[in-house]
Short mmCIF file of C-alpha atoms in Angstrom, two decimals:
data_model
loop_
_atom_site.label_atom_id
_atom_site.label_comp_id
_atom_site.label_asym_id
_atom_site.label_seq_id
_atom_site.Cartn_x
_atom_site.Cartn_y
_atom_site.Cartn_z
CA UNK A 1 44.76 189.19 116.10
CA UNK A 2 46.19 192.51 114.45
CA UNK A 3 48.49 194.58 116.70
CA UNK A 4 47.06 197.59 118.20
CA UNK A 5 49.85 199.74 116.93
CA UNK A 6 48.86 199.43 113.32
CA UNK A 7 45.48 200.61 114.37
CA UNK A 8 47.05 203.72 115.85
CA UNK A 9 49.19 204.09 112.74
CA UNK A 10 46.29 203.95 110.52
CA UNK A 11 44.34 206.30 112.52
CA UNK A 12 47.15 209.01 112.07
CA UNK A 13 47.50 208.40 108.50
CA UNK A 14 43.73 208.93 108.11
CA UNK A 15 43.83 212.25 109.95
CA UNK A 16 46.74 213.25 107.86
CA UNK A 17 44.88 212.65 104.64
CA UNK A 18 41.97 214.75 105.83
CA UNK A 19 44.13 217.64 106.58
CA UNK A 20 46.15 217.02 103.23
CA UNK A 21 44.81 220.03 101.61
CA UNK A 22 46.07 222.20 104.36
CA UNK A 23 49.56 220.73 104.01
CA UNK A 24 49.46 221.07 100.13
CA UNK A 25 48.43 224.76 100.59
CA UNK A 26 51.17 225.32 103.29
CA UNK A 27 53.82 223.76 100.77
CA UNK A 28 52.69 226.19 98.08
CA UNK A 29 52.98 229.29 100.21
CA UNK A 30 56.35 228.15 101.38
CA UNK A 31 57.82 227.32 98.12
CA UNK A 32 56.37 230.80 96.73
CA UNK A 33 58.00 232.54 99.47
CA UNK A 34 61.43 230.98 99.25
CA UNK A 35 61.42 231.27 95.52
CA UNK A 36 60.80 235.05 95.63
CA UNK A 37 63.07 235.80 98.39
CA UNK A 38 66.05 233.52 97.51
CA UNK A 39 66.03 232.16 94.06
CA UNK A 40 64.84 235.16 92.40
CA UNK A 41 66.96 237.47 94.27
CA UNK A 42 70.30 235.52 95.05
CA UNK A 43 72.54 234.32 92.38
CA UNK A 44 74.17 231.56 94.44
CA UNK A 45 70.78 229.68 94.70
CA UNK A 46 70.09 227.73 91.73
CA UNK A 47 66.59 226.43 92.74
CA UNK A 48 64.15 225.69 95.43
CA UNK A 49 62.09 222.60 95.51
CA UNK A 50 59.60 220.86 98.03
CA UNK A 51 57.46 217.91 98.70
CA UNK A 52 54.57 216.94 100.99
CA UNK A 53 55.13 213.61 102.63
CA UNK A 54 53.26 210.50 101.08
CA UNK A 55 51.28 208.24 103.13
CA UNK A 56 53.69 205.45 102.63
CA UNK A 57 56.62 207.70 103.76
CA UNK A 58 54.43 208.86 106.94
CA UNK A 59 53.82 205.21 107.71
CA UNK A 60 57.34 204.31 107.55
CA UNK A 61 58.62 206.98 109.76
CA UNK A 62 55.97 206.40 112.43
CA UNK A 63 57.05 202.74 112.55
CA UNK A 64 60.90 203.40 112.09
CA UNK A 65 60.92 206.07 114.89
CA UNK A 66 58.41 204.15 117.20
CA UNK A 67 55.97 207.05 117.41
CA UNK A 68 53.38 204.42 118.61
CA UNK A 69 55.32 204.23 121.79
CA UNK A 70 56.09 207.95 122.26
CA UNK A 71 52.79 209.24 121.80
CA UNK A 72 49.44 208.55 123.07
CA UNK A 73 47.22 210.47 120.59
CA UNK A 74 47.19 211.31 116.91
CA UNK A 75 47.58 215.05 117.24
CA UNK A 76 50.77 214.65 119.34
CA UNK A 77 52.14 212.22 116.73
CA UNK A 78 51.58 214.64 113.85
CA UNK A 79 52.71 217.38 115.70
CA UNK A 80 56.10 215.95 116.27
CA UNK A 81 56.51 214.94 112.74
CA UNK A 82 58.81 217.97 111.69
CA UNK A 83 59.14 217.19 108.11
CA UNK A 84 55.52 216.52 106.81
CA UNK A 85 56.39 219.40 104.30
CA UNK A 86 60.05 219.49 103.23
CA UNK A 87 61.86 222.15 101.40
CA UNK A 88 65.38 222.43 100.12
CA UNK A 89 67.09 225.62 98.99
CA UNK A 90 69.74 224.24 96.61
CA UNK A 91 72.75 226.51 96.22
CA UNK A 92 75.70 226.34 93.65
CA UNK A 93 78.76 225.50 95.75
CA UNK A 94 79.40 224.16 99.28
CA UNK A 95 80.76 227.48 100.35
CA UNK A 96 77.37 229.12 99.48
CA UNK A 97 75.39 227.00 102.09
CA UNK A 98 76.57 229.30 104.94
CA UNK A 99 76.03 232.41 103.10
CA UNK A 100 72.47 231.34 102.22
CA UNK A 101 72.01 230.44 105.79
CA UNK A 102 73.12 233.96 106.94
CA UNK A 103 70.73 235.46 104.45
CA UNK A 104 68.05 233.24 105.86
CA UNK A 105 68.71 234.58 109.49
CA UNK A 106 68.41 238.15 108.05
CA UNK A 107 64.89 237.46 107.14
CA UNK A 108 63.68 236.37 110.55
CA UNK A 109 63.43 238.18 114.00
CA UNK A 110 63.57 236.78 117.49
CA UNK A 111 60.13 235.74 118.68
CA UNK A 112 60.46 233.49 121.70
CA UNK A 113 63.11 231.25 123.27
CA UNK A 114 63.15 228.67 120.33
CA UNK A 115 61.54 230.30 117.29
CA UNK A 116 62.12 233.24 115.11
CA UNK A 117 59.51 235.04 113.13
CA UNK A 118 59.64 235.83 109.40
CA UNK A 119 59.62 239.63 108.92
CA UNK A 120 57.97 239.27 105.58
CA UNK A 121 55.24 236.65 106.72
CA UNK A 122 54.41 236.88 110.43
CA UNK A 123 52.66 233.31 110.25
CA UNK A 124 56.11 231.68 109.49
CA UNK A 125 58.56 230.51 112.00
CA UNK A 126 61.91 228.83 112.19
CA UNK A 127 64.03 227.35 114.89
CA UNK A 128 67.10 229.48 114.45
CA UNK A 129 68.50 228.31 117.90
CA UNK A 130 69.51 224.95 116.32
CA UNK A 131 73.17 224.78 115.87
CA UNK A 132 74.20 224.65 111.99
CA UNK A 133 75.16 222.58 110.28
CA UNK A 134 73.39 219.67 111.96
CA UNK A 135 75.39 216.32 111.92
CA UNK A 136 73.56 213.50 109.94
CA UNK A 137 73.26 210.07 111.09
CA UNK A 138 75.98 209.46 108.45
CA UNK A 139 78.23 211.68 110.05
CA UNK A 140 78.19 214.26 107.64
CA UNK A 141 76.96 218.01 108.00
CA UNK A 142 73.89 219.43 106.72
CA UNK A 143 72.11 222.52 107.10
CA UNK A 144 68.66 221.58 108.43
CA UNK A 145 66.15 223.89 110.10
CA UNK A 146 62.82 222.91 111.73
CA UNK A 147 59.82 225.44 111.14
CA UNK A 148 56.32 225.88 111.14
CA UNK A 149 53.67 228.03 109.54
CA UNK A 150 50.25 228.86 110.76
CA UNK A 151 47.42 228.28 108.33
CA UNK A 152 43.74 228.44 108.97
CA UNK A 153 44.57 228.24 112.82
CA UNK A 154 46.46 225.12 112.34
CA UNK A 155 50.20 224.65 113.02
CA UNK A 156 51.86 222.88 109.93
CA UNK A 157 55.35 221.80 110.59
CA UNK A 158 57.95 222.10 107.83
CA UNK A 159 61.72 221.05 107.57
CA UNK A 160 63.87 223.45 105.66
CA UNK A 161 67.42 222.34 104.11
CA UNK A 162 69.99 224.25 102.44
CA UNK A 163 72.31 222.22 100.13
CA UNK A 164 74.83 222.60 97.64
CA UNK A 165 74.40 220.90 94.02
CA UNK A 166 76.88 218.07 95.06
CA UNK A 167 75.13 217.66 98.48
CA UNK A 168 71.88 217.30 96.81
CA UNK A 169 73.43 214.61 94.44
CA UNK A 170 74.88 212.92 97.46
CA UNK A 171 71.54 212.79 99.39
CA UNK A 172 69.99 211.13 96.20
CA UNK A 173 72.82 208.57 96.20
CA UNK A 174 72.22 207.81 99.92
CA UNK A 175 68.50 207.84 99.64
CA UNK A 176 68.10 205.71 96.63
CA UNK A 177 71.15 203.38 96.92
CA UNK A 178 71.44 202.76 100.52
CA UNK A 179 68.31 203.51 102.41
CA UNK A 180 65.71 202.45 99.98
CA UNK A 181 67.70 199.25 99.10
CA UNK A 182 65.72 196.36 100.45
CA UNK A 183 68.28 193.80 99.56
CA UNK A 184 70.00 191.98 102.56
CA UNK A 185 73.42 193.68 102.39
CA UNK A 186 75.94 193.82 105.35
CA UNK A 187 76.77 197.56 105.89
CA UNK A 188 80.41 196.71 106.58
CA UNK A 189 83.52 198.76 106.93
CA UNK A 190 84.21 198.49 103.47
CA UNK A 191 80.96 199.83 101.97
CA UNK A 192 81.24 202.61 104.71
CA UNK A 193 84.73 203.45 103.56
CA UNK A 194 83.66 203.48 99.70
CA UNK A 195 80.48 205.88 100.33
CA UNK A 196 82.79 208.06 102.38
CA UNK A 197 85.30 208.06 99.45
CA UNK A 198 82.39 208.86 97.15
CA UNK A 199 81.38 211.80 99.28
CA UNK A 200 84.94 213.23 99.35
CA UNK A 201 85.18 212.85 95.45
CA UNK A 202 81.91 215.07 95.25
CA UNK A 203 83.67 217.62 97.62
CA UNK A 204 86.49 217.71 95.08
CA UNK A 205 84.04 218.28 92.18
CA UNK A 206 82.47 221.00 94.00
CA UNK A 207 86.00 222.65 94.35
CA UNK A 208 86.77 221.92 90.65
CA UNK A 209 83.25 223.47 89.51
CA UNK A 210 83.93 226.33 91.65
CA UNK A 211 87.36 227.06 90.17
CA UNK A 212 86.04 226.77 86.88
CA UNK A 213 83.14 229.01 87.52
CA UNK A 214 85.45 231.74 88.92
CA UNK A 215 88.12 231.35 86.14
CA UNK A 216 85.44 231.42 83.23
CA UNK A 217 83.57 234.52 84.34
CA UNK A 218 85.52 237.73 85.12
CA UNK A 219 82.88 239.65 87.03
CA UNK A 220 84.84 242.90 86.87
CA UNK A 221 84.68 243.51 83.34
CA UNK A 222 81.66 245.75 82.16
CA UNK A 223 81.05 244.20 78.70
CA UNK A 224 79.83 241.05 80.26
CA UNK A 225 82.15 238.69 78.23
CA UNK A 226 83.33 235.46 79.31
CA UNK A 227 86.51 235.75 81.34
CA UNK A 228 88.39 233.16 79.31
CA UNK A 229 89.38 233.15 75.70
CA UNK A 230 86.75 232.07 73.17
CA UNK A 231 89.19 229.34 72.03
CA UNK A 232 89.44 227.99 75.77
CA UNK A 233 85.91 228.00 76.30
CA UNK A 234 84.92 226.09 73.15
CA UNK A 235 87.71 223.69 73.83
CA UNK A 236 86.17 222.74 77.15
CA UNK A 237 82.43 222.36 75.64
CA UNK A 238 83.86 220.45 72.73
CA UNK A 239 85.59 218.14 74.84
CA UNK A 240 82.44 217.40 76.94
CA UNK A 241 80.26 216.97 73.82
CA UNK A 242 82.79 214.65 72.47
CA UNK A 243 82.93 212.45 75.62
CA UNK A 244 79.10 212.63 75.69
CA UNK A 245 78.72 211.28 72.13
CA UNK A 246 81.34 208.61 72.52
CA UNK A 247 79.59 207.35 75.93
CA UNK A 248 76.11 207.63 74.88
CA UNK A 249 76.31 206.36 71.37
CA UNK A 250 78.19 203.14 72.50
CA UNK A 251 75.57 202.55 74.89
CA UNK A 252 72.71 203.14 72.46
CA UNK A 253 73.84 201.40 69.34
CA UNK A 254 77.07 199.66 70.54
CA UNK A 255 79.30 201.51 68.23
CA UNK A 256 80.75 205.12 68.20
CA UNK A 257 82.08 207.54 65.53
CA UNK A 258 84.63 210.29 65.16
CA UNK A 259 82.64 213.35 66.44
CA UNK A 260 85.65 215.59 67.20
CA UNK A 261 85.14 217.93 64.31
CA UNK A 262 81.39 217.96 64.95
CA UNK A 263 81.82 218.64 68.63
CA UNK A 264 84.08 221.69 67.75
CA UNK A 265 81.38 223.10 65.46
CA UNK A 266 78.83 222.65 68.00
CA UNK A 267 80.80 224.23 70.67
CA UNK A 268 81.41 227.10 68.19
CA UNK A 269 77.57 227.32 67.53
CA UNK A 270 76.97 227.23 71.40
CA UNK A 271 79.27 229.96 72.08
CA UNK A 272 77.88 232.25 69.52
CA UNK A 273 74.22 231.58 70.28
CA UNK A 274 74.28 230.98 74.19
CA UNK A 275 77.23 232.78 75.62
CA UNK A 276 78.64 235.67 73.36
CA UNK A 277 76.01 238.37 74.27
CA UNK A 278 74.40 236.64 77.53
CA UNK A 279 73.38 238.84 80.17
CA UNK A 280 74.79 236.45 82.88
CA UNK A 281 77.21 234.26 81.22
CA UNK A 282 78.52 233.03 84.56
CA UNK A 283 75.08 231.41 85.34
CA UNK A 284 74.63 230.29 81.66
CA UNK A 285 77.94 228.39 81.83
CA UNK A 286 77.18 226.44 84.86
CA UNK A 287 73.76 225.81 83.54
CA UNK A 288 75.07 224.47 80.40
CA UNK A 289 77.68 221.93 82.25
CA UNK A 290 74.99 220.92 84.44
CA UNK A 291 72.65 219.99 81.40
CA UNK A 292 75.71 218.13 79.72
CA UNK A 293 76.19 216.28 83.08
CA UNK A 294 72.51 215.42 82.99
CA UNK A 295 72.71 214.13 79.46
CA UNK A 296 75.62 211.89 80.40
CA UNK A 297 73.57 209.92 83.02
CA UNK A 298 70.32 209.79 80.82
CA UNK A 299 69.48 207.87 77.64
CA UNK A 300 69.96 209.26 74.11
CA UNK A 301 68.33 207.29 71.66
CA UNK A 302 70.50 207.44 68.34
CA UNK A 303 68.12 204.78 66.75
CA UNK A 304 64.88 207.02 66.66
CA UNK A 305 63.82 208.97 63.67
CA UNK A 306 64.10 212.73 63.97
CA UNK A 307 60.64 214.74 63.35
CA UNK A 308 60.59 218.56 62.48
CA UNK A 309 57.84 220.80 61.99
CA UNK A 310 57.53 222.18 58.59
CA UNK A 311 60.74 224.16 57.74
CA UNK A 312 60.88 227.53 55.95
CA UNK A 313 63.34 230.51 55.75
CA UNK A 314 63.41 233.75 53.83
CA UNK A 315 67.07 233.61 53.36
CA UNK A 316 67.98 231.49 50.21
CA UNK A 317 71.16 229.97 51.76
CA UNK A 318 69.47 229.00 55.06
CA UNK A 319 66.38 227.53 52.98
CA UNK A 320 68.84 225.54 50.74
CA UNK A 321 71.08 224.16 53.42
CA UNK A 322 68.15 223.57 55.62
CA UNK A 323 66.18 221.49 52.92
CA UNK A 324 69.18 219.40 52.35
CA UNK A 325 69.77 218.59 56.12
CA UNK A 326 66.21 217.49 56.44
CA UNK A 327 66.81 215.28 53.55
CA UNK A 328 69.54 213.62 54.92
CA UNK A 329 69.06 213.59 58.63
CA UNK A 330 67.24 210.26 58.63
CA UNK A 331 68.99 208.59 55.84
CA UNK A 332 72.62 209.46 56.31
CA UNK A 333 73.72 208.22 59.83
CA UNK A 334 76.47 210.85 60.43
CA UNK A 335 74.09 213.49 59.92
CA UNK A 336 71.41 211.80 62.10
CA UNK A 337 73.97 211.63 64.93
CA UNK A 338 74.75 215.42 64.46
CA UNK A 339 71.45 216.37 64.79
CA UNK A 340 70.37 214.13 67.62
CA UNK A 341 73.11 215.70 69.55
CA UNK A 342 72.32 219.28 68.35
CA UNK A 343 68.64 218.88 69.53
CA UNK A 344 69.76 217.34 72.87
CA UNK A 345 72.09 220.03 73.66
CA UNK A 346 69.43 222.59 72.94
CA UNK A 347 66.27 221.36 74.71
CA UNK A 348 63.91 223.64 73.40
CA UNK A 349 61.95 223.74 70.04
CA UNK A 350 63.86 221.54 67.62
CA UNK A 351 62.68 223.64 64.53
CA UNK A 352 63.79 226.79 66.18
CA UNK A 353 67.14 225.49 66.94
CA UNK A 354 67.43 224.05 63.49
CA UNK A 355 66.65 227.36 61.90
CA UNK A 356 69.34 229.05 64.08
CA UNK A 357 71.85 226.55 63.35
CA UNK A 358 71.46 227.33 59.47
CA UNK A 359 71.74 231.02 60.30
CA UNK A 360 74.81 230.39 62.26
CA UNK A 361 76.51 228.48 59.59
CA UNK A 362 75.77 231.25 57.07
CA UNK A 363 77.15 233.81 59.54
CA UNK A 364 80.41 231.93 59.61
CA UNK A 365 80.68 231.86 55.93
CA UNK A 366 79.23 235.27 55.28
CA UNK A 367 79.60 237.62 58.42
CA UNK A 368 77.15 240.14 58.85
CA UNK A 369 79.87 242.77 59.22
CA UNK A 370 81.37 241.82 56.00
CA UNK A 371 77.83 241.73 54.19
CA UNK A 372 77.41 245.18 55.47
CA UNK A 373 80.66 246.50 53.72
CA UNK A 374 80.56 244.87 50.23
CA UNK A 375 79.03 246.20 47.01
CA UNK A 376 78.73 249.66 48.58
CA UNK A 377 78.83 251.23 45.01
CA UNK A 378 75.81 249.22 44.05
CA UNK A 379 72.36 250.57 44.59
CA UNK A 380 70.26 248.87 47.44
CA UNK A 381 68.44 246.55 45.24
CA UNK A 382 71.47 245.49 43.07
CA UNK A 383 73.40 244.77 46.48
CA UNK A 384 70.63 242.64 47.68
CA UNK A 385 70.31 240.71 44.36
CA UNK A 386 74.20 240.31 44.23
CA UNK A 387 74.09 238.87 47.91
CA UNK A 388 71.23 236.42 47.18
CA UNK A 389 72.91 235.35 44.04
CA UNK A 390 76.08 234.49 45.84
CA UNK A 391 74.08 232.92 48.55
CA UNK A 392 72.39 230.65 46.22
CA UNK A 393 75.60 229.62 44.44
CA UNK A 394 77.44 228.96 47.72
CA UNK A 395 74.63 226.80 49.17
CA UNK A 396 74.10 224.86 45.92
CA UNK A 397 77.95 223.99 45.53
CA UNK A 398 78.29 223.14 49.25
CA UNK A 399 75.38 220.87 49.16
CA UNK A 400 76.65 219.20 46.15
CA UNK A 401 79.54 217.97 48.05
CA UNK A 402 77.18 215.87 50.23
CA UNK A 403 79.56 215.75 53.07
CA UNK A 404 79.36 216.04 56.84
CA UNK A 405 82.59 218.23 56.59
CA UNK A 406 80.71 221.13 55.09
CA UNK A 407 79.93 222.33 58.77
CA UNK A 408 83.57 222.01 60.05
CA UNK A 409 85.14 224.95 61.32
CA UNK A 410 88.07 224.89 59.08
CA UNK A 411 85.90 224.24 55.92
CA UNK A 412 83.57 227.13 56.78
CA UNK A 413 86.51 229.49 57.40
CA UNK A 414 88.03 228.46 54.14
CA UNK A 415 84.60 229.06 52.15
CA UNK A 416 84.65 232.54 53.78
CA UNK A 417 88.17 233.52 52.51
CA UNK A 418 87.13 232.24 49.03
CA UNK A 419 84.25 234.33 49.22
CA UNK A 420 86.04 237.33 50.33
CA UNK A 421 88.64 236.90 47.49
CA UNK A 422 85.76 236.55 45.20
CA UNK A 423 83.66 239.51 46.01
CA UNK A 424 86.79 241.78 45.93
CA UNK A 425 87.49 240.87 42.36
CA UNK A 426 83.62 241.13 41.56
CA UNK A 427 83.60 244.73 43.09
CA UNK A 428 86.33 245.73 40.69
CA UNK A 429 84.96 244.02 37.63
CA UNK A 430 81.12 244.92 37.95
CA UNK A 431 79.20 247.93 38.24
CA UNK A 432 75.67 246.46 38.74
CA UNK A 433 73.82 243.26 39.30
CA UNK A 434 73.07 242.82 35.61
CA UNK A 435 76.76 242.50 34.72
CA UNK A 436 77.26 239.81 37.31
CA UNK A 437 74.30 237.84 35.92
CA UNK A 438 75.97 237.90 32.42
CA UNK A 439 78.69 236.04 33.94
CA UNK A 440 77.06 233.76 36.16
CA UNK A 441 78.85 230.77 34.76
CA UNK A 442 82.26 232.05 35.29
CA UNK A 443 81.62 233.15 38.69
CA UNK A 444 80.10 229.67 39.38
CA UNK A 445 83.01 227.65 37.77
CA UNK A 446 85.49 229.49 39.91
CA UNK A 447 83.50 228.91 43.26
CA UNK A 448 82.68 225.44 42.42
CA UNK A 449 86.49 224.71 41.66
CA UNK A 450 87.89 226.35 44.88
CA UNK A 451 85.18 224.88 47.28
CA UNK A 452 85.35 221.35 45.83
CA UNK A 453 89.05 221.50 46.64
CA UNK A 454 88.23 221.83 50.32
CA UNK A 455 86.47 218.49 50.38
#
């Protein structure tokens, strides 16, 4: 004969399912509210996420917390489940948790002995009388607030938590590794000590991230530049990329490669495209290191073929160099690894990132400020033809070297100096594009000899 408690639990779950749409609607209203008033308006908040409790989770909680003994009817049982809808406001650092909580308090006004009413939504209530932070069963503090929202004359309970990034990560560790682990493991003092040590280490990580955040960005400068030198910034990014490649490549194919020079170039590329003119470099910086950390714990398949949409570029240098890279990226494994990492670091459109990388390489060889000032005595048409002439020759000579070192910072810098010296001579020697064209072979020989010597 089946125990009656399971009939009661089934009845609770059935009623919960019938009202599921109400819970989903409440969840949508709540996530929109906290996104609008916190994530969109408060820099310390990195994200707002939520969930509606699954049937399995409801059933598990009913049994674990012995609701079948505490309540006689379904509505009382559901009414006392405070986390059927759960929301988390995730902030950047541990110190931000208190400031987010204080900001939350400012959005509510006293309603009765227990609850405060939201000043922006009169149907939303929070129990701000609860002491914060709450002490969890593991002994660690956590900002957790009970609340409810009135929807279609129904009271829908929700639980709101405020967590720093490292605390969110810690919660996932506990939930997936400890509480969801069904294997028979004695939870002894050693395991408890190790978990506590991991928690302490995450607190140290939080402190280190905050130091990095504060040192990299000088919020007082008016031009919004990064607060450390470009060299320091690029060194940090290059080091992270190099470690990422070593770890992920070893796991994917069992071998690794010397990626240091490529890491330096990628850090230069990231600095130029993502941070140099960013409106909020502080946020961009933290997001980028978060993305690097994400890549370090996820698979990167170095064996898969790279597929790109059809590539075309109006600039002759970018077109030539881009066509070459496409021809080798699935043939030469060094190039393959490089572009796998490039597209992993820039999780947008691969063809867009590919085009932008060709443009960045050209800008390092032929800076726009330099292009603007050369061949000033030529008419506009002759100047453009002369620039295209040089771009074509340089790209063809670089491609002929067939070497990954063509993208190394030192190589690009040296090619730039060769071009500067060449153009200085050309400006003195030639009066128009036709004169340049007449000595094409001489110019080609000069460029080829000097560029080839770099490889």
